[in-house]
Coordinates of C-alpha atoms in Angstrom, one line a residue:
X1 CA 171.5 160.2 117.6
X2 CA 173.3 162.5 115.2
X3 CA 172.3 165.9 114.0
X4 CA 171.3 164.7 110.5
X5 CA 169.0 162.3 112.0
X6 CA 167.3 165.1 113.9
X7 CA 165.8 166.7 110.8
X8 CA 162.4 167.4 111.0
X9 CA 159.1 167.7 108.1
X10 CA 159.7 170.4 105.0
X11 CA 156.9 169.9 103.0
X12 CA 154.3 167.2 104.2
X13 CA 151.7 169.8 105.2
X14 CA 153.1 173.1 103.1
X15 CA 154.4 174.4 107.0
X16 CA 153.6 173.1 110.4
X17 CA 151.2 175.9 111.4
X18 CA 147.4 176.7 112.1
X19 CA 147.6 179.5 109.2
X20 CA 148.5 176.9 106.6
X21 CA 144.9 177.0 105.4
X22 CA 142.8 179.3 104.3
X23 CA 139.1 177.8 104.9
X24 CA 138.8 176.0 108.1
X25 CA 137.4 172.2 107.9
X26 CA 136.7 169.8 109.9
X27 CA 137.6 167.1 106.9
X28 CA 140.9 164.8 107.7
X29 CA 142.7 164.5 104.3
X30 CA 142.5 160.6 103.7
X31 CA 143.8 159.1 101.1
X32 CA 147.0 159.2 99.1
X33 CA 147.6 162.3 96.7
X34 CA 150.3 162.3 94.0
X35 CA 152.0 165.3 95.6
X36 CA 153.9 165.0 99.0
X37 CA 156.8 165.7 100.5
X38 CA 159.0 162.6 99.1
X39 CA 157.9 163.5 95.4
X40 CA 161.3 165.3 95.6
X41 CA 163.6 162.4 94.8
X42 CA 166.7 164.2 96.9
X43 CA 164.7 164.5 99.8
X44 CA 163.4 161.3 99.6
X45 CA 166.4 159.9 99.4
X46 CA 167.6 161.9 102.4
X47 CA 165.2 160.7 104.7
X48 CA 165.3 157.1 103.3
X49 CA 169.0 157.2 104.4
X50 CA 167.8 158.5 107.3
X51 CA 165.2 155.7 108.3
X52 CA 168.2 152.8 107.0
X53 CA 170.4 154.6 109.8
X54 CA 168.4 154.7 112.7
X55 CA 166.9 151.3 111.7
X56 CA 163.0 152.6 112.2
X57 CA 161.1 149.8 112.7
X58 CA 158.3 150.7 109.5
X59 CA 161.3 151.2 106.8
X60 CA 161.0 148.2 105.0
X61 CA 157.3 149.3 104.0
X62 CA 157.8 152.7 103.5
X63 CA 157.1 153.5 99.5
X64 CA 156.9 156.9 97.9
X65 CA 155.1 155.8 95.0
X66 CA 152.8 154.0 96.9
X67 CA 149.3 154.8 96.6
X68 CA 146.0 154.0 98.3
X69 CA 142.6 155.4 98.2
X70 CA 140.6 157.5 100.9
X71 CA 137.8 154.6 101.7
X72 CA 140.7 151.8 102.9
X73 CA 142.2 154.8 105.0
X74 CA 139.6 155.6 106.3
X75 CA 138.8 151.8 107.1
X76 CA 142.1 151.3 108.4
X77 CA 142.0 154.3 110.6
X78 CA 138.7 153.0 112.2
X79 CA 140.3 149.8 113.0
X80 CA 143.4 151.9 114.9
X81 CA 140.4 153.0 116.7
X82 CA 139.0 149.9 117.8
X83 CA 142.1 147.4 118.2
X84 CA 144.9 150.5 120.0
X85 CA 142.7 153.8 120.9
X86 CA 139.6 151.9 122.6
X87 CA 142.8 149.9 124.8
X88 CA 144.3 153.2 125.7
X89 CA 141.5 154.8 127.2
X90 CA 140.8 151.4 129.1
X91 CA 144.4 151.7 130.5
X92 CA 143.9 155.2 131.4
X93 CA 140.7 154.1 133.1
X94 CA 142.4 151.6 135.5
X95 CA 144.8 154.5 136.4
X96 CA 142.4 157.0 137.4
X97 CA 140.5 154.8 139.1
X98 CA 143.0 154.0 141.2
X99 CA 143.9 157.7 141.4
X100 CA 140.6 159.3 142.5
X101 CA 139.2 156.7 144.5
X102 CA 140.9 158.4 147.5
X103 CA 138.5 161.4 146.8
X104 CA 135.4 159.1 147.8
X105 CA 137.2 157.4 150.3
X106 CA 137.5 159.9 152.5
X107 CA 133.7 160.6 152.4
X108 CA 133.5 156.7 154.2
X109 CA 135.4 158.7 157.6
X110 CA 138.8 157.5 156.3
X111 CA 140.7 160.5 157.8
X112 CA 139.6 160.4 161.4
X113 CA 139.9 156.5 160.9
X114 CA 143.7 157.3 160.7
X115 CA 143.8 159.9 162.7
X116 CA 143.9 162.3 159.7
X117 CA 142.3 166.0 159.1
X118 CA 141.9 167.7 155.7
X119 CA 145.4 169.3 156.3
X120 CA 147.1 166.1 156.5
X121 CA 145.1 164.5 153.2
X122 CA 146.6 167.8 151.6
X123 CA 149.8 166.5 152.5
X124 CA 149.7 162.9 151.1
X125 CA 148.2 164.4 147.7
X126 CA 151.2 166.9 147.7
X127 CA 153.4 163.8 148.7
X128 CA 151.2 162.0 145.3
X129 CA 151.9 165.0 143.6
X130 CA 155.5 165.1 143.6
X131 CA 156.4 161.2 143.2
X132 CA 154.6 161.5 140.4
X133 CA 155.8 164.4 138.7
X134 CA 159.5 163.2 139.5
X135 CA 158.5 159.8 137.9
X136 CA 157.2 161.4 134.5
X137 CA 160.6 162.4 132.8
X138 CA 162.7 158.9 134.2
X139 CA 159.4 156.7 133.3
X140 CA 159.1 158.6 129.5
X141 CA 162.8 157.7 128.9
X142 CA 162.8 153.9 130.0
X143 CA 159.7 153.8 128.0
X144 CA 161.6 154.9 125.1
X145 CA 164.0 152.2 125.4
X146 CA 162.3 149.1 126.3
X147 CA 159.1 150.3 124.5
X148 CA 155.9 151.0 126.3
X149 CA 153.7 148.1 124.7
X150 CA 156.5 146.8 127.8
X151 CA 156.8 149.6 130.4
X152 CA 153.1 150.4 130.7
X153 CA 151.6 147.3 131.4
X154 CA 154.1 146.8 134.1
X155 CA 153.4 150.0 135.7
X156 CA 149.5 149.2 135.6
X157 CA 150.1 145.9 137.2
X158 CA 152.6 148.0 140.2
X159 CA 150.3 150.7 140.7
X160 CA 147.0 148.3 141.0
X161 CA 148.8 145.9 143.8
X162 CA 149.9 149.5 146.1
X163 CA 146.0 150.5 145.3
X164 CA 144.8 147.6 146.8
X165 CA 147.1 147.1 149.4
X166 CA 145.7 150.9 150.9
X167 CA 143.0 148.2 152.5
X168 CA 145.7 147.8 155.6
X169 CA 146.2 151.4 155.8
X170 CA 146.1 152.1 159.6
X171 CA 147.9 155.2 160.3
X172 CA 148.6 158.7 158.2
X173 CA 152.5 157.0 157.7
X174 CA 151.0 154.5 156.0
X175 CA 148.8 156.7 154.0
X176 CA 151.9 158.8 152.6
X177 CA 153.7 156.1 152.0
X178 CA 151.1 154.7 149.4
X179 CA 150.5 158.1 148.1
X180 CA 154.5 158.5 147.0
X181 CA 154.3 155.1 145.4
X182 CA 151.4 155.4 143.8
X183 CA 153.1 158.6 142.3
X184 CA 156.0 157.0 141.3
X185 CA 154.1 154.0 139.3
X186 CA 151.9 156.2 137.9
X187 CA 153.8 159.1 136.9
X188 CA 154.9 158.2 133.6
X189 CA 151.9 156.8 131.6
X190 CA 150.1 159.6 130.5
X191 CA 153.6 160.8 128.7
X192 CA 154.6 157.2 127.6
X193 CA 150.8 156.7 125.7
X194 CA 151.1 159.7 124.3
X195 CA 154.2 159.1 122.6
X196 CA 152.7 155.7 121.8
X197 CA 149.9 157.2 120.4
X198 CA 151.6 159.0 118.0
X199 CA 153.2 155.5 116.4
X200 CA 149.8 155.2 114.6
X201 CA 147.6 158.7 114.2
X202 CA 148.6 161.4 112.0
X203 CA 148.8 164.8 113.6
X204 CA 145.6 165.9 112.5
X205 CA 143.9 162.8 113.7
X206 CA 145.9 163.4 117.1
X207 CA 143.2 165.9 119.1
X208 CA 139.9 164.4 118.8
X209 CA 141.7 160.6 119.6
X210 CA 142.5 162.7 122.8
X211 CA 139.7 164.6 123.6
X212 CA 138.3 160.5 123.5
X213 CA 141.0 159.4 125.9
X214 CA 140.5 162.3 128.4
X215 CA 136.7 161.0 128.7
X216 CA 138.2 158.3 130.9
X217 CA 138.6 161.2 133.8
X218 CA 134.7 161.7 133.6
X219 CA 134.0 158.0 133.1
X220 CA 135.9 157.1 136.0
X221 CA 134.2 159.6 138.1
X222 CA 131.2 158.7 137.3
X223 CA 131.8 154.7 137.2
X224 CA 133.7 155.4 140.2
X225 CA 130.7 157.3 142.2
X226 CA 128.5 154.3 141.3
X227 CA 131.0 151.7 142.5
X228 CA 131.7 153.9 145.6
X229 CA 127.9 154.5 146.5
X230 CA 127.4 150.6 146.5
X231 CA 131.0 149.3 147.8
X232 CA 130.8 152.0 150.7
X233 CA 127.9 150.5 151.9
X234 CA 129.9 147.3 152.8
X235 CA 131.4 148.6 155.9
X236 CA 130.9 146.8 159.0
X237 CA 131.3 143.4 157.2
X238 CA 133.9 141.4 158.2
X239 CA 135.2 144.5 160.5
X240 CA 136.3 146.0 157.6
X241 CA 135.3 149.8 156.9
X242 CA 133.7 150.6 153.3
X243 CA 137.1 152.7 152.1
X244 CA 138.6 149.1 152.5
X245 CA 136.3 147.3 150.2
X246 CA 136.8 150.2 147.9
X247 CA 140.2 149.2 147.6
X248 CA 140.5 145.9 147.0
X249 CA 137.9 146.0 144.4
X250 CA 138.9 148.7 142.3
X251 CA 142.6 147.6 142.8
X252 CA 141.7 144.0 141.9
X253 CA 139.9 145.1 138.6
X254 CA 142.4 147.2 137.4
X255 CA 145.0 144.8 137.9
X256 CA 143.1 142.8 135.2
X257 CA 143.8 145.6 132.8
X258 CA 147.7 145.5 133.3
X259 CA 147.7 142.0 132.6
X260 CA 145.8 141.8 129.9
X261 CA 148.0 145.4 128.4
X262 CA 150.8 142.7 127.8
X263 CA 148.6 140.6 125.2
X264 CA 147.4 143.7 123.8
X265 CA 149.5 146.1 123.1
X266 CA 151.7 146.0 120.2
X267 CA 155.2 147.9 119.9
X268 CA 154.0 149.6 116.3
X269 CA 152.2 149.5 113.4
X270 CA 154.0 146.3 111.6
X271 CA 154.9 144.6 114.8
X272 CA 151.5 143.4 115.8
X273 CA 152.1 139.7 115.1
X274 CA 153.1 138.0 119.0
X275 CA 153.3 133.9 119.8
X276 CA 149.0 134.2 120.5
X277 CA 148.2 136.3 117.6
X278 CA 149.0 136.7 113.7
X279 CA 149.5 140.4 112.7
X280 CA 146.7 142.4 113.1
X281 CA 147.2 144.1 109.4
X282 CA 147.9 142.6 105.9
X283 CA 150.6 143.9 104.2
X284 CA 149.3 146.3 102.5
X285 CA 147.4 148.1 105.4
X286 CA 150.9 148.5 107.2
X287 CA 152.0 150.3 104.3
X288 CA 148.9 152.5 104.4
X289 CA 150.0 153.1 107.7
X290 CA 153.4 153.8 107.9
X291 CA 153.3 156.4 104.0
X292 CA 150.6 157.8 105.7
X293 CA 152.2 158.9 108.7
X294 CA 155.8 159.4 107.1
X295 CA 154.1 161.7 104.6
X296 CA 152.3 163.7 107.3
X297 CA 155.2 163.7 109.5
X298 CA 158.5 162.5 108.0
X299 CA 160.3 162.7 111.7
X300 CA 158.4 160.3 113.0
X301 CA 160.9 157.6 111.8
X302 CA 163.9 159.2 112.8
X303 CA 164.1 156.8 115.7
X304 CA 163.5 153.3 116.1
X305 CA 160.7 152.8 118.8
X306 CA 163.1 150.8 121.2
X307 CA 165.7 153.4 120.6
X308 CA 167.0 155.2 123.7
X309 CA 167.0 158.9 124.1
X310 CA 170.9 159.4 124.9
X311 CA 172.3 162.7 127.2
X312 CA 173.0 164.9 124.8
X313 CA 169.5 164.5 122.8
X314 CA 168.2 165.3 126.5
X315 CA 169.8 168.4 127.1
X316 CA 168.9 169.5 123.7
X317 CA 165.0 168.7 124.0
X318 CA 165.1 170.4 127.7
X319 CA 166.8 173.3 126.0
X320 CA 163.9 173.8 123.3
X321 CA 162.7 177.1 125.1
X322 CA 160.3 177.6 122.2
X323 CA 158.2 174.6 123.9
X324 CA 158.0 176.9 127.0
X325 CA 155.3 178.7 126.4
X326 CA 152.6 175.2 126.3
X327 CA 154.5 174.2 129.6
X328 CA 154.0 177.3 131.2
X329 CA 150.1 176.9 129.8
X330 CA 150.0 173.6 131.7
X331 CA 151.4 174.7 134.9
X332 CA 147.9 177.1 135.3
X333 CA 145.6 176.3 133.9
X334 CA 144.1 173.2 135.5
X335 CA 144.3 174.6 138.7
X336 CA 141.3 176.0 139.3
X337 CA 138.7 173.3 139.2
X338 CA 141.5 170.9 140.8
X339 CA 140.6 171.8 144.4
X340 CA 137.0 171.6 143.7
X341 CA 137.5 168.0 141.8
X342 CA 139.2 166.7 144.8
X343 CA 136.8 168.1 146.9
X344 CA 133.4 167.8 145.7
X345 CA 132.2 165.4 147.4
X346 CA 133.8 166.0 150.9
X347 CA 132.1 169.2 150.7
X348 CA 129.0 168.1 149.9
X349 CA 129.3 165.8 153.0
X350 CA 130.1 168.9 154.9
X351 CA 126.8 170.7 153.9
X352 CA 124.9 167.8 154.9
X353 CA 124.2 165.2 152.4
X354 CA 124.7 161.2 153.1
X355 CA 127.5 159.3 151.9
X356 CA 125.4 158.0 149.2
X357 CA 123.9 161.1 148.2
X358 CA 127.0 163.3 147.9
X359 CA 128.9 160.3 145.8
X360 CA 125.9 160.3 143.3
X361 CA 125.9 164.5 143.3
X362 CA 129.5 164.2 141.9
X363 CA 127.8 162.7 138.3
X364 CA 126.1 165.4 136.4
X365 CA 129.1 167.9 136.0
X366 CA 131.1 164.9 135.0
X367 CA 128.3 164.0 132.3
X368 CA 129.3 167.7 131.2
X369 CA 132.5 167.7 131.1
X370 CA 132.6 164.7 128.6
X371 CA 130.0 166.9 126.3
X372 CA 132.0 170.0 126.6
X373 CA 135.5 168.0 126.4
X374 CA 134.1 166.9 122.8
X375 CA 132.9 170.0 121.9
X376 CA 135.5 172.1 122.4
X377 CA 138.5 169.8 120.8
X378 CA 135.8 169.6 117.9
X379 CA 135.7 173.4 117.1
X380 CA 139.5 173.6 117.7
X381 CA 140.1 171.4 114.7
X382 CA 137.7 172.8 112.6
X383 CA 138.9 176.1 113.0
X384 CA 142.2 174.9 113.7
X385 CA 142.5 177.3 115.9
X386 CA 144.4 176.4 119.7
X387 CA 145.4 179.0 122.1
X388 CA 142.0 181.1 121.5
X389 CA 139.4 178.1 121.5
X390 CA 141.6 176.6 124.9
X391 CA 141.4 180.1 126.4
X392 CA 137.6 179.2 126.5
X393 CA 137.7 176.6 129.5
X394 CA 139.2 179.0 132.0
X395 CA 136.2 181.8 130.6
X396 CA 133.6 179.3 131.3
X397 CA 134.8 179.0 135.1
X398 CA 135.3 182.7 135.7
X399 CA 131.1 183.8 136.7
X400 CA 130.8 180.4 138.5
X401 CA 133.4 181.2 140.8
X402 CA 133.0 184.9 140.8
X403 CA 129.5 183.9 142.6
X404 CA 131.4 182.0 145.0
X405 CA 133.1 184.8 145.9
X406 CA 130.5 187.6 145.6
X407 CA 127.9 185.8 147.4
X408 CA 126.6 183.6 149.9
X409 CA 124.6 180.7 148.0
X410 CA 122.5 178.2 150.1
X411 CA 123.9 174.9 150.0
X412 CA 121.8 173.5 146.7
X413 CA 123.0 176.9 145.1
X414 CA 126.5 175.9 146.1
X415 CA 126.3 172.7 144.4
X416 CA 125.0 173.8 140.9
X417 CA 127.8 176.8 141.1
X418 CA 130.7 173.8 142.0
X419 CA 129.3 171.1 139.6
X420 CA 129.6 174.2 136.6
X421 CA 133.0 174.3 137.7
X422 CA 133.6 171.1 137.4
X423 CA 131.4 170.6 133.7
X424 CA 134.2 173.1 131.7
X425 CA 135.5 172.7 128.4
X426 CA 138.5 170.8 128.9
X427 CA 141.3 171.9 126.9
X428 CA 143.8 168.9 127.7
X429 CA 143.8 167.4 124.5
X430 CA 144.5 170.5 122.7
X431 CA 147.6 171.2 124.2
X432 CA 149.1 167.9 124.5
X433 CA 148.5 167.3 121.3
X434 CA 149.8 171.3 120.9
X435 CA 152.8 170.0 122.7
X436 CA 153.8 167.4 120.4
X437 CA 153.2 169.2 117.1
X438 CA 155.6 171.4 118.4
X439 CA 158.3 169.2 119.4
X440 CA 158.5 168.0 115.4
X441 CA 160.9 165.1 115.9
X442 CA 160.3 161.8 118.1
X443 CA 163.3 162.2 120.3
X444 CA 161.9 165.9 121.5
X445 CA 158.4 164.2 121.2
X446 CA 159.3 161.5 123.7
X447 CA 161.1 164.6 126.4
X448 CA 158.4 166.9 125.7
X449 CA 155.1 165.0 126.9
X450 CA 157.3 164.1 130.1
X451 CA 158.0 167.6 130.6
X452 CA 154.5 169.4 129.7
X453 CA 152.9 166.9 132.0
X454 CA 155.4 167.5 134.3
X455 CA 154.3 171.1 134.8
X456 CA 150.4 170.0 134.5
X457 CA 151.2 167.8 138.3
X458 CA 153.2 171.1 139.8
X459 CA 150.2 173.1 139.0
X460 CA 148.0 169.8 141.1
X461 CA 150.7 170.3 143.7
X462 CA 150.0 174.0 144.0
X463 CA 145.8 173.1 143.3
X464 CA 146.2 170.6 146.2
X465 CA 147.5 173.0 149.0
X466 CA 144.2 175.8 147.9
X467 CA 142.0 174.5 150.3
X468 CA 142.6 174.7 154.0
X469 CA 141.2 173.3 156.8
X470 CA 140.4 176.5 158.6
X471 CA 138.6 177.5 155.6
X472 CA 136.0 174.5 155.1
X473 CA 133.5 174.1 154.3
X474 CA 132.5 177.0 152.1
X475 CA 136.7 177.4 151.4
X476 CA 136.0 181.2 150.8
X477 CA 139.3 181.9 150.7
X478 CA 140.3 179.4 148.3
X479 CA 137.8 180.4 145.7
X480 CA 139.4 183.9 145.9
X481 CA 142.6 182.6 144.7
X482 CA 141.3 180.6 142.0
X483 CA 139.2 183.4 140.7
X484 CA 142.5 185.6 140.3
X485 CA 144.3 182.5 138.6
X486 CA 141.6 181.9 136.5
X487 CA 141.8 185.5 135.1
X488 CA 145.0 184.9 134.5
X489 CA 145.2 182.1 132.5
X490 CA 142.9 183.5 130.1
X491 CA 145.4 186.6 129.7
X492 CA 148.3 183.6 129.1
X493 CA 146.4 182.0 126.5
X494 CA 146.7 185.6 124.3
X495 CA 150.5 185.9 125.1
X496 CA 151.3 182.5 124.1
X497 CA 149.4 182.8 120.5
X498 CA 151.1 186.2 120.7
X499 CA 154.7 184.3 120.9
X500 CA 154.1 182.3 118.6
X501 CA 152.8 184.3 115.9
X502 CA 155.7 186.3 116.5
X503 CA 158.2 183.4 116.2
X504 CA 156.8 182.2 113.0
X505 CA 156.9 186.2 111.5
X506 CA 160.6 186.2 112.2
X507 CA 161.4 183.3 110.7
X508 CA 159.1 183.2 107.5
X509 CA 161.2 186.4 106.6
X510 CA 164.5 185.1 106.6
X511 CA 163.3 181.4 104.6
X512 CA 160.8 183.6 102.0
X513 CA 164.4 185.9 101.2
X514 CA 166.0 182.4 99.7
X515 CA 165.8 181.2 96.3
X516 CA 164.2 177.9 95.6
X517 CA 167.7 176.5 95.4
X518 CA 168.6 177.6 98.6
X519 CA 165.5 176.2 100.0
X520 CA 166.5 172.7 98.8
X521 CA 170.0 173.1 99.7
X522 CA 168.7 174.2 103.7
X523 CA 166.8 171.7 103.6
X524 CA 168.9 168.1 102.9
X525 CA 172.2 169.8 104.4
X526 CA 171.4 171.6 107.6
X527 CA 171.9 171.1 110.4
X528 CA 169.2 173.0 112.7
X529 CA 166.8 169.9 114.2
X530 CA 163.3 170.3 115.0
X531 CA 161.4 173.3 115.9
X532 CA 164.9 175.7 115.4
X533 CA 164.2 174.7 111.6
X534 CA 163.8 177.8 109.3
X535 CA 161.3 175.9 107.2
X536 CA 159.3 174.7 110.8
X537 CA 156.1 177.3 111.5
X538 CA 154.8 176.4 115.1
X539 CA 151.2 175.3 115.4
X540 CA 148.5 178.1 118.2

């Protein structure tokens, strides 16, 4: 794609930054208004030339004049909701089911059933680990091409059938050998739905849509405990040990999903119509949909949505070292309740409690962290406020594992101190959604959500190699080294806000020194793309 394709918002929301307004609210702007950024008939003009170039697959409705009112928005939004975000979060469920299932597996005597100890299941996570963070970035740009209404379904499907076929697992080979393919299939589509994602919500409407889909993780866990609890019990039958069952079930159902994915996922907003289904929209509701988001965001139609992300447009995107910062946040700060996740329940086992008992123990902090996932993404928008608000899940964690440290707890102590752990305010869905307000045009939007959660699974990969086996099961040691990364992610959430505010100072000086004509010149004849923009103010 050429440089004057690469051209991202001016004037859609005054700058692209938290400090754009003055009173915080909660309120989404719905609704058209008479003033926007195409009211300016030369920049309307640029970027309609733009959207005729690169073919986007909405141009034909796209209408600056158009106007709607803030009731069939708001309408229109909740049927988004229902028809593509309620299907996503499905999806994501039949990929972390799939993906924690191992966790309450091994509480069924799957390691010494393969001659495994807690060493060696450190190894085929690291192994899970790594396939899938080298999937993310390859999977994100075949997405881009074919589109992912086609990708993802395939990879739910591929992923589902190497689920179900750990049921013939018989020796730890075997066992890394699933965990790389599993990796590999399911690298990619947390990146890819992102992206996807983006094809129908404003930005503003981004987080909280997020914060919705993340609730899969605690739904699975605790859907997944249930299923586990009962499944498990099945061993013996047929000869066949309760991890088996486990398997084949949950591998079975999710398989389900990815066939169904193909039916139900359209490529975008005016391409919902298939040979089984008229469009899902009139006309007029997909041009609600596609001046709504051009007037939030008028990059997101500076590539068609089976357009390819070519070398160069790579290399620039990688190069973006003002996206750094929200990578190097998602290298850290999941870490330290990623050992304790994994390990909950094995732990629990350790102490004492039945298989049963310790799958069932794993549900309260997951009832939490859905609560606190809400709650936190919640007061982010209405303050509008990211890296301070985020800091808050690593300050929840700090006392709980300061008294794992400090003390001694007996084992029901224990458990509350690990399950508050476990319950924090995720933070997730404020910087992926962070991440791709950055990024400011779809090409660095589609390398960007690779790349961020590229540095969330190296941060797994480091979480998965915490806890040792000559440290169970009170992992003393472990808890040490999370309490010292825990402390400093908070410090990391203040430098990054710190950058940023920074970056946008040093800018703002040189674009407030133009005239109003030089403004409008800059901005239909330069050729700076994306966040380098002098008119672009990054979002913390």
């Amino acid at each position: 794609m050429s440089k004057e394709h690469e051209v991202t918002q001016t004037t859609a929301r005054g700058v692209n930054s938290d400090t754009d307004s003055s009173t915080a609210s909660f309120q989404i702007d719905l609704g058209s208004s008479e003033k926007h950024v195409f009211t300016d008939d030369k920049i309307s003009a640029y970027w309609q030339d733009i959207y005729e170039k690169v073919q986007y697959e909405g141009r034909h409705r796209f209408d600056r004049l158009f106007t709607w009112t803030a009731e069939e928005e708001k309408k229109l939004v909740r049927k988004i909701d229902l028809r593509i975000m309620l299907w996503a979060w499905i999806m994501f469920i039949s990929l972390d089911l799939n993906r924690s299932n191992v966790n309450r597996a091994i509480t069924d005597n799957m390691l010494p059933e393969l001659g495994m100890n807690t060493n060696d299941f450190n190894y085929g996570q690291t192994i899970f680990l790594v396939s899938f963070l080298a999937a993310e970035l390859p999977s994100g740009l075949i997405s881009k091409k074919v589109g992912p209404d086609r990708w993802i379904p395939f990879l739910i499907v591929a992923w589902s059938t190497v689920s179900a076929s750990q049921a013939a697992l018989t020796t730890k080979t075997g066992f890394f050998v699933t965990r790389a393919l599993l990796g590999i299939t399911m690298g990619g589509f947390i990146p890819d739905i992102v992206l996807y994602l983006t094809y129908f919500y404003k930005s503003s409407e981004l987080p909280m849509r997020l914060a919705w889909f993340w609730t899969a993780l605690s739904t699975c866990q605790i859907v997944g405990a249930l299923l586990a609890a009962g499944i498990l019990q099945l061993r013996g039958r047929g000869g066949y040990s309760g991890w088996q069952y486990l398997y084949i079930i949950e591998g079975s159902i999710t398989s389900a999903i990815g066939l169904a994915s193909w039916l139900l996922m359209p490529a975008g907003p005016c391409q919902t119509a298939s040979w089984w289904s008229k469009s899902w929209f009139s006309e007029r509701e997909e041009k609600i949909l596609v001046n709504r988001l051009l007037r939030d965001d008028p990059s997101k139609g500076d590539m068609n949505n089976r357009q390819a992300v070519n070398h160069i447009g790579l290399l620039k995107s990688l190069g973006d070292f003002d996206l750094w910062p929200t990578y190097l946040l998602g290298l850290i700060v999941y870490i330290p309740p990623k050992p304790v996740s994994t390990y909950l329940a094995y732990i629990l086992r350790q102490l004492g409690f039945s298989v049963f008992h310790a799958n069932l123990m794993t549900i309260p902090s997951q009832v939490l962290f859905m609560i606190n996932l809400l709650i936190l993404t919640k007061v982010s928008q209405y303050f509008k406020e990211k890296s301070i608000v985020s800091a808050i899940s690593n300050i929840w964690m700090f006392p709980f594992f300061l008294s794992l440290v400090l003390t001694t707890p007996s084992k029901w102590a224990r458990y509350i101190l690990l399950s508050g752990i476990l319950s924090y305010p995720y933070c997730h869905a404020i910087l992926v959604a962070w991440n791709s307000e950055n990024s400011n045009t779809v090409r660095t939007r589609a390398v960007s959500a690779a790349i961020y959660n590229m540095f969330v699974q190296s941060g797994s990969i480091i979480a998965s190699n915490i806890y040792r086996d000559d440290d169970k099961p009170l992992y003393k040691r472990g808890n040490k080294i999370l309490l010292i990364i825990v402390a400093v992610n908070i410090v990391a959430f203040l430098i990054t806000k710190g950058y940023y505010i920074w970056r946008n100072n040093t800018r703002a000086k040189i674009w407030d020194a133009y005239t109003a004509e030089e403004k409008e010149h800059y901005v239909t004849n330069t050729t700076d793309e994306g966040s380098k923009r002098l008119d672009f103010q990054f979002a913390h």
